[in-house]
Coordinates of N, CA and C in Angstrom, one line a residue:
X1 N -191.9 19.3 -13.8 CA -192.6 18.0 -13.8 C -191.7 17.0 -13.0
X2 N -192.4 16.3 -12.1 CA -191.7 15.2 -11.4 C -192.8 14.2 -10.9
X3 N -192.4 13.2 -10.2 CA -193.5 12.2 -9.8 C -194.7 12.7 -9.1
X4 N -194.6 13.9 -8.4 CA -195.7 14.4 -7.7 C -196.4 15.6 -8.3
X5 N -195.9 16.1 -9.4 CA -196.5 17.3 -10.1 C -196.2 17.3 -11.6
X6 N -197.1 18.0 -12.2 CA -197.0 18.3 -13.7 C -196.9 19.8 -13.8
X7 N -196.0 20.3 -14.6 CA -195.8 21.7 -14.8 C -197.0 22.3 -15.3
X8 N -197.4 23.5 -14.8 CA -198.6 24.2 -15.2 C -198.2 25.7 -15.2
X9 N -198.9 26.5 -16.1 CA -198.7 27.9 -16.1 C -200.1 28.5 -16.5
X10 N -200.4 29.6 -15.8 CA -201.7 30.3 -16.0 C -201.3 31.6 -16.7
X11 N -201.9 31.8 -17.9 CA -201.4 32.8 -18.8 C -202.5 33.9 -19.1
X12 N -202.1 35.1 -19.3 CA -202.9 36.2 -19.6 C -202.2 37.2 -20.5
X13 N -202.9 38.0 -21.2 CA -202.4 39.0 -22.1 C -203.0 40.4 -21.9
X14 N -202.2 41.4 -22.0 CA -202.7 42.8 -21.9 C -202.8 43.3 -23.3
X15 N -203.9 43.9 -23.7 CA -204.0 44.4 -25.0 C -203.5 45.8 -25.0
X16 N -202.3 46.0 -25.7 CA -201.7 47.3 -25.7 C -202.5 48.4 -26.3
X17 N -203.3 48.0 -27.3 CA -204.1 49.0 -28.0 C -205.0 49.8 -27.1
X18 N -205.4 49.1 -26.0 CA -206.3 49.7 -25.0 C -205.6 50.6 -24.0
X19 N -204.3 50.8 -24.2 CA -203.4 51.5 -23.3 C -202.6 52.6 -24.0
X20 N -203.2 53.2 -25.1 CA -202.6 54.3 -25.7 C -203.3 55.6 -25.4
X21 N -202.6 56.7 -25.3 CA -203.1 58.0 -25.1 C -202.4 59.0 -25.9
X22 N -203.0 60.2 -26.2 CA -202.4 61.2 -26.9 C -201.5 62.0 -25.9
X23 N -200.2 62.2 -26.3 CA -199.3 62.9 -25.5 C -199.5 64.4 -25.7
X24 N -198.8 65.2 -25.0 CA -198.9 66.7 -25.1 C -198.5 67.2 -26.5
X25 N -197.6 66.4 -27.2 CA -197.2 66.9 -28.5 C -198.1 66.2 -29.6
X26 N -199.2 65.6 -29.2 CA -200.1 65.1 -30.1 C -199.8 63.7 -30.7
X27 N -198.7 63.1 -30.2 CA -198.4 61.7 -30.6 C -199.0 60.7 -29.6
X28 N -199.2 59.5 -30.2 CA -199.7 58.4 -29.3 C -198.6 57.8 -28.5
X29 N -198.8 57.5 -27.2 CA -197.9 56.9 -26.4 C -198.6 56.0 -25.4
X30 N -197.8 55.1 -24.7 CA -198.4 54.2 -23.7 C -198.9 55.0 -22.5
X31 N -200.1 54.7 -22.0 CA -200.6 55.3 -20.8 C -200.2 54.4 -19.7
X32 N -199.0 54.7 -19.1 CA -198.4 53.8 -18.1 C -199.3 53.6 -16.9
X33 N -199.9 54.7 -16.4 CA -200.8 54.5 -15.2 C -201.9 53.5 -15.5
X34 N -202.6 53.7 -16.7 CA -203.6 52.7 -17.0 C -203.1 51.3 -17.2
X35 N -201.9 51.2 -17.8 CA -201.3 49.9 -17.9 C -201.0 49.3 -16.6
X36 N -200.5 50.1 -15.6 CA -200.2 49.6 -14.3 C -201.4 49.0 -13.6
X37 N -202.5 49.8 -13.7 CA -203.8 49.4 -13.1 C -204.3 48.1 -13.8
X38 N -204.2 48.0 -15.1 CA -204.6 46.7 -15.8 C -203.8 45.5 -15.3
X39 N -202.5 45.7 -15.3 CA -201.6 44.7 -14.9 C -201.9 44.2 -13.4
X40 N -202.2 45.1 -12.5 CA -202.5 44.8 -11.2 C -203.7 43.9 -11.1
X41 N -204.8 44.3 -11.9 CA -206.0 43.5 -11.9 C -205.8 42.2 -12.6
X42 N -205.0 42.1 -13.6 CA -204.7 40.9 -14.3 C -204.0 39.9 -13.4
X43 N -203.0 40.4 -12.7 CA -202.2 39.5 -11.8 C -203.1 39.0 -10.7
X44 N -204.0 39.8 -10.1 CA -204.9 39.3 -9.1 C -205.8 38.2 -9.7
X45 N -206.3 38.4 -10.9 CA -207.2 37.5 -11.6 C -206.5 36.2 -11.8
X46 N -205.2 36.2 -12.3 CA -204.4 35.0 -12.6 C -204.2 34.3 -11.3
X47 N -203.9 35.0 -10.2 CA -203.7 34.3 -9.0 C -205.0 33.6 -8.5
X48 N -206.1 34.3 -8.7 CA -207.4 33.7 -8.2 C -207.7 32.5 -9.0
X49 N -207.3 32.5 -10.3 CA -207.6 31.3 -11.2 C -207.0 30.0 -10.5
X50 N -205.8 30.2 -10.0 CA -205.2 29.0 -9.3 C -206.0 28.4 -8.3
X51 N -206.7 29.2 -7.5 CA -207.6 28.7 -6.4 C -208.9 28.2 -6.9
X52 N -209.5 28.7 -7.9 CA -210.8 28.4 -8.4 C -210.8 27.4 -9.5
X53 N -209.7 27.1 -10.1 CA -209.6 26.2 -11.3 C -210.1 24.8 -10.9
X54 N -210.5 24.1 -12.0 CA -210.8 22.7 -11.9 C -209.6 22.0 -12.3
X55 N -209.2 21.0 -11.6 CA -208.0 20.2 -11.9 C -208.4 18.8 -12.2
X56 N -208.2 18.4 -13.4 CA -208.6 17.0 -13.8 C -207.5 16.0 -13.3
X57 N -206.3 16.6 -13.1 CA -205.2 15.7 -12.7 C -204.6 16.3 -11.4
X58 N -204.5 15.5 -10.3 CA -204.0 15.9 -9.0 C -202.6 16.5 -9.1
X59 N -201.8 15.9 -10.0 CA -200.4 16.4 -10.1 C -200.3 17.8 -10.6
X60 N -201.3 18.3 -11.4 CA -201.4 19.6 -11.9 C -201.8 20.5 -10.8
X61 N -202.7 20.1 -10.0 CA -203.2 20.9 -8.8 C -202.0 21.1 -7.8
X62 N -201.3 20.0 -7.5 CA -200.1 20.1 -6.6 C -199.2 21.2 -7.1
X63 N -198.8 21.1 -8.4 CA -197.9 22.1 -9.0 C -198.4 23.5 -8.9
X64 N -199.6 23.7 -9.3 CA -200.2 25.0 -9.4 C -200.3 25.6 -8.0
X65 N -200.7 24.9 -7.0 CA -200.9 25.4 -5.6 C -199.5 25.6 -5.0
X66 N -198.5 24.8 -5.3 CA -197.2 25.0 -4.7 C -196.4 26.1 -5.3
X67 N -196.5 26.3 -6.6 CA -195.6 27.3 -7.2 C -196.4 28.6 -7.7
X68 N -197.7 28.5 -7.8 CA -198.6 29.6 -8.3 C -198.0 30.3 -9.5
X69 N -197.7 29.5 -10.6 CA -197.0 30.1 -11.8 C -198.0 30.8 -12.6
X70 N -197.7 32.1 -13.0 CA -198.5 32.9 -13.9 C -197.5 33.5 -14.9
X71 N -198.1 33.8 -16.0 CA -197.3 34.5 -17.1 C -198.2 35.6 -17.7
X72 N -197.7 36.8 -17.8 CA -198.5 37.9 -18.4 C -197.7 38.5 -19.6
X73 N -198.4 38.5 -20.7 CA -197.7 39.0 -21.9 C -198.6 40.1 -22.5
X74 N -198.3 40.4 -23.8 CA -199.1 41.4 -24.4 C -199.7 40.9 -25.7
X75 N -200.7 41.6 -26.2 CA -201.2 41.4 -27.5 C -201.5 42.7 -28.2
X76 N -201.6 42.7 -29.4 CA -201.9 44.0 -30.1 C -200.6 44.8 -30.4
X77 N -199.5 44.2 -30.3 CA -198.2 44.9 -30.5 C -198.1 45.5 -31.9
X78 N -198.4 44.7 -32.9 CA -198.3 45.3 -34.3 C -199.4 46.4 -34.5
X79 N -200.5 46.2 -33.9 CA -201.6 47.2 -34.0 C -201.1 48.6 -33.4
X80 N -200.4 48.5 -32.3 CA -199.9 49.7 -31.6 C -198.8 50.3 -32.5
X81 N -197.9 49.5 -33.1 CA -196.9 50.1 -33.9 C -197.6 50.8 -35.1
X82 N -198.6 50.2 -35.7 CA -199.3 50.9 -36.8 C -199.9 52.2 -36.4
X83 N -200.6 52.1 -35.2 CA -201.3 53.3 -34.7 C -200.3 54.5 -34.4
X84 N -199.1 54.1 -34.0 CA -198.0 55.0 -33.6 C -197.2 55.4 -34.8
X85 N -197.5 54.8 -36.0 CA -196.7 55.0 -37.2 C -195.2 54.6 -37.1
X86 N -195.0 53.5 -36.4 CA -193.7 53.0 -36.3 C -193.5 51.8 -37.2
X87 N -192.5 51.8 -38.1 CA -192.3 50.6 -39.0 C -191.9 49.4 -38.1
X88 N -192.5 48.3 -38.5 CA -192.4 47.0 -37.7 C -191.0 46.6 -37.6
X89 N -190.2 46.8 -38.7 CA -188.8 46.3 -38.7 C -187.8 47.4 -38.4
X90 N -188.2 48.3 -37.6 CA -187.3 49.5 -37.3 C -186.7 49.3 -35.9
X91 N -185.6 50.1 -35.7 CA -185.0 50.2 -34.3 C -186.0 50.8 -33.4
X92 N -186.8 51.7 -33.8 CA -187.8 52.3 -33.0 C -188.8 51.2 -32.5
X93 N -189.2 50.3 -33.3 CA -190.1 49.2 -32.9 C -189.4 48.3 -31.9
X94 N -188.1 48.0 -32.1 CA -187.4 47.2 -31.1 C -187.3 47.9 -29.7
X95 N -187.1 49.2 -29.8 CA -187.0 50.0 -28.6 C -188.3 50.0 -27.9
X96 N -189.4 50.2 -28.6 CA -190.8 50.2 -28.1 C -191.1 48.8 -27.5
X97 N -190.6 47.7 -28.1 CA -190.8 46.4 -27.6 C -190.1 46.2 -26.2
X98 N -188.9 46.7 -26.2 CA -188.1 46.6 -24.9 C -188.8 47.5 -23.8
X99 N -189.2 48.7 -24.2 CA -189.8 49.6 -23.2 C -191.2 49.0 -22.7
X100 N -192.0 48.6 -23.6 CA -193.3 48.1 -23.2 C -193.2 46.8 -22.4
X101 N -192.3 45.9 -22.7 CA -192.2 44.7 -22.0 C -191.5 44.9 -20.6
X102 N -190.6 45.9 -20.6 CA -190.1 46.2 -19.3 C -191.2 46.7 -18.3
X103 N -192.0 47.6 -18.8 CA -193.2 48.1 -18.0 C -194.1 47.0 -17.6
X104 N -194.4 46.1 -18.5 CA -195.3 45.0 -18.1 C -194.6 44.1 -17.1
X105 N -193.4 43.7 -17.3 CA -192.7 42.9 -16.4 C -192.6 43.5 -15.0
X106 N -192.2 44.8 -15.0 CA -192.0 45.5 -13.7 C -193.3 45.5 -12.9
X107 N -194.3 45.9 -13.5 CA -195.6 46.0 -12.8 C -196.2 44.7 -12.5
X108 N -196.0 43.6 -13.3 CA -196.4 42.3 -13.0 C -195.7 41.8 -11.7
X109 N -194.4 41.9 -11.7 CA -193.6 41.5 -10.5 C -194.0 42.3 -9.3
X110 N -194.2 43.6 -9.4 CA -194.6 44.4 -8.3 C -196.0 44.0 -7.8
X111 N -196.9 43.7 -8.7 CA -198.2 43.3 -8.3 C -198.2 42.0 -7.6
X112 N -197.4 41.1 -8.1 CA -197.2 39.8 -7.4 C -196.7 39.9 -6.0
X113 N -195.7 40.8 -5.8 CA -195.2 41.0 -4.5 C -196.2 41.7 -3.6
X114 N -197.1 42.5 -4.1 CA -198.2 43.1 -3.3 C -199.2 42.0 -2.9
X115 N -199.5 41.1 -3.8 CA -200.3 40.0 -3.5 C -199.7 39.1 -2.4
X116 N -198.4 39.0 -2.5 CA -197.7 38.2 -1.5 C -197.8 38.9 -0.1
X117 N -197.6 40.2 -0.1 CA -197.8 40.9 1.2 C -199.2 40.7 1.8
X118 N -200.2 40.6 0.9 CA -201.6 40.5 1.3 C -201.9 39.0 1.7
X119 N -201.4 38.1 0.8 CA -201.9 36.7 0.9 C -200.8 35.7 1.4
X120 N -199.6 36.2 1.4 CA -198.4 35.3 1.7 C -197.8 34.8 0.4
X121 N -196.5 34.4 0.6 CA -195.7 33.9 -0.6 C -196.2 32.5 -1.0
X122 N -195.9 32.2 -2.2 CA -196.2 30.8 -2.7 C -195.4 29.8 -1.9
X123 N -195.8 28.6 -1.8 CA -195.2 27.6 -0.9 C -193.7 27.4 -1.2
X124 N -193.3 27.4 -2.4 CA -191.9 27.1 -2.7 C -191.0 28.3 -2.9
X125 N -191.5 29.5 -2.4 CA -190.8 30.7 -2.6 C -189.4 30.7 -1.9
X126 N -189.4 30.2 -0.7 CA -188.1 30.1 0.1 C -187.1 29.3 -0.7
X127 N -185.9 29.9 -1.0 CA -184.9 29.2 -1.7 C -185.0 29.4 -3.2
X128 N -186.1 30.0 -3.7 CA -186.2 30.3 -5.1 C -185.3 31.4 -5.5
X129 N -185.1 31.6 -6.8 CA -184.3 32.7 -7.3 C -184.9 34.1 -6.8
X130 N -186.2 34.2 -6.8 CA -186.9 35.4 -6.3 C -186.4 35.7 -4.9
X131 N -186.4 34.7 -4.0 CA -186.1 34.9 -2.6 C -184.6 35.3 -2.5
X132 N -183.8 35.0 -3.4 CA -182.4 35.3 -3.4 C -182.1 36.7 -4.1
X133 N -183.2 37.4 -4.5 CA -183.0 38.7 -5.1 C -182.6 38.6 -6.6
X134 N -182.8 37.4 -7.2 CA -182.4 37.2 -8.6 C -183.7 37.3 -9.4
X135 N -183.8 38.3 -10.2 CA -185.0 38.5 -11.1 C -184.8 38.0 -12.5
X136 N -185.8 37.7 -13.2 CA -185.6 37.2 -14.6 C -184.7 38.1 -15.5
X137 N -184.7 39.4 -15.2 CA -183.8 40.2 -16.0 C -182.3 39.9 -15.7
X138 N -182.1 39.3 -14.6 CA -180.7 38.9 -14.2 C -180.2 37.6 -14.9
X139 N -181.2 36.9 -15.5 CA -180.9 35.7 -16.1 C -179.9 35.8 -17.3
X140 N -179.9 36.9 -18.0 CA -179.0 37.1 -19.1 C -177.5 37.1 -18.6
X141 N -177.3 37.8 -17.5 CA -175.9 37.8 -16.9 C -175.5 36.4 -16.5
X142 N -176.5 35.7 -15.8 CA -176.2 34.3 -15.4 C -175.9 33.4 -16.6
X143 N -176.6 33.6 -17.7 CA -176.4 32.8 -18.9 C -175.1 33.1 -19.5
X144 N -174.7 34.4 -19.5 CA -173.4 34.8 -20.1 C -172.3 34.2 -19.3
X145 N -172.4 34.2 -18.0 CA -171.4 33.6 -17.1 C -171.3 32.1 -17.3
X146 N -172.4 31.4 -17.4 CA -172.4 30.0 -17.7 C -171.8 29.6 -19.0
X147 N -172.2 30.4 -20.0 CA -171.7 30.1 -21.4 C -170.3 30.7 -21.7
X148 N -169.8 31.6 -20.8 CA -168.5 32.2 -20.9 C -168.5 33.0 -22.2
X149 N -169.6 33.7 -22.5 CA -169.6 34.6 -23.7 C -170.7 35.6 -23.5
X150 N -170.5 36.8 -24.2 CA -171.5 37.9 -24.2 C -172.7 37.5 -25.0
X151 N -173.8 37.9 -24.5 CA -175.1 37.7 -25.3 C -175.5 39.1 -25.8
X152 N -175.6 39.3 -27.0 CA -175.8 40.7 -27.6 C -177.3 41.0 -27.6
X153 N -177.8 41.5 -26.5 CA -179.1 42.0 -26.4 C -179.1 43.3 -25.6
X154 N -180.1 44.1 -25.8 CA -180.2 45.4 -25.1 C -180.5 45.1 -23.6
X155 N -179.6 45.5 -22.7 CA -179.8 45.2 -21.3 C -180.1 46.5 -20.5
X156 N -180.4 47.6 -21.2 CA -180.7 48.8 -20.6 C -182.1 48.7 -20.0
X157 N -182.3 49.6 -19.0 CA -183.7 49.6 -18.3 C -183.9 51.1 -17.9
X158 N -185.2 51.4 -17.7 CA -185.6 52.7 -17.3 C -186.3 52.7 -15.9
X159 N -186.6 51.6 -15.4 CA -187.4 51.5 -14.2 C -186.4 51.2 -13.0
X160 N -186.9 51.4 -11.8 CA -186.1 51.2 -10.6 C -186.2 49.8 -10.1
X161 N -185.4 48.9 -10.7 CA -185.3 47.5 -10.4 C -184.7 47.2 -9.1
X162 N -183.8 48.0 -8.6 CA -183.3 47.8 -7.2 C -184.4 48.0 -6.2
X163 N -185.3 49.0 -6.4 CA -186.4 49.2 -5.4 C -187.3 47.9 -5.5
X164 N -187.6 47.4 -6.7 CA -188.5 46.3 -6.8 C -187.8 45.0 -6.2
X165 N -186.5 44.9 -6.4 CA -185.8 43.7 -5.9 C -185.9 43.7 -4.3
X166 N -185.8 44.9 -3.7 CA -185.9 45.0 -2.2 C -187.3 44.7 -1.8
X167 N -188.3 45.2 -2.6 CA -189.7 44.9 -2.2 C -190.0 43.4 -2.3
X168 N -189.5 42.7 -3.3 CA -189.7 41.3 -3.4 C -189.0 40.6 -2.3
X169 N -187.8 41.0 -1.9 CA -187.1 40.3 -0.8 C -187.9 40.5 0.5
X170 N -188.5 41.6 0.6 CA -189.3 41.9 1.9 C -190.6 41.2 1.9
X171 N -191.4 41.2 0.8 CA -192.8 40.7 0.8 C -192.9 39.4 0.1
X172 N -192.0 39.0 -0.7 CA -192.1 37.7 -1.4 C -192.8 37.9 -2.7
X173 N -193.2 36.7 -3.3 CA -193.9 36.7 -4.6 C -195.1 35.8 -4.4

């Protein structure tokens, strides 16, 4: 927020319960291909909202059109844990939270970059952390450096973030 704009964010949620499938061993697991397709559609819809939205305040319109801010989260997390017979307060639940949010983040960023390839980057992309190859997952290391202390969180990942980082540098967000 500044004299010419008011911070805005356009939010959506993916219902994880709609993205479960039976695995070969008969257990429920995330259907990653279905989740990827849903995320791609959701990101396109969130980006479209920015253009078709009614703005009661010009400062909000300025902000939204300049930065095109979107956020995609999940809902139904506890329902999925129950369906998968994972105790809510278990290490397995924490691991599933990390895994599912990594998938959502990865495919949301990837979809945003694909939209940028198609439509062009948002106005303020140049000079942003994205344009410098710094992704939100890098923020923990930056915070540790700034605070001069380790932050005790799981920093492991399963997806190819280096590939995505290069894609974002090439096509933008």
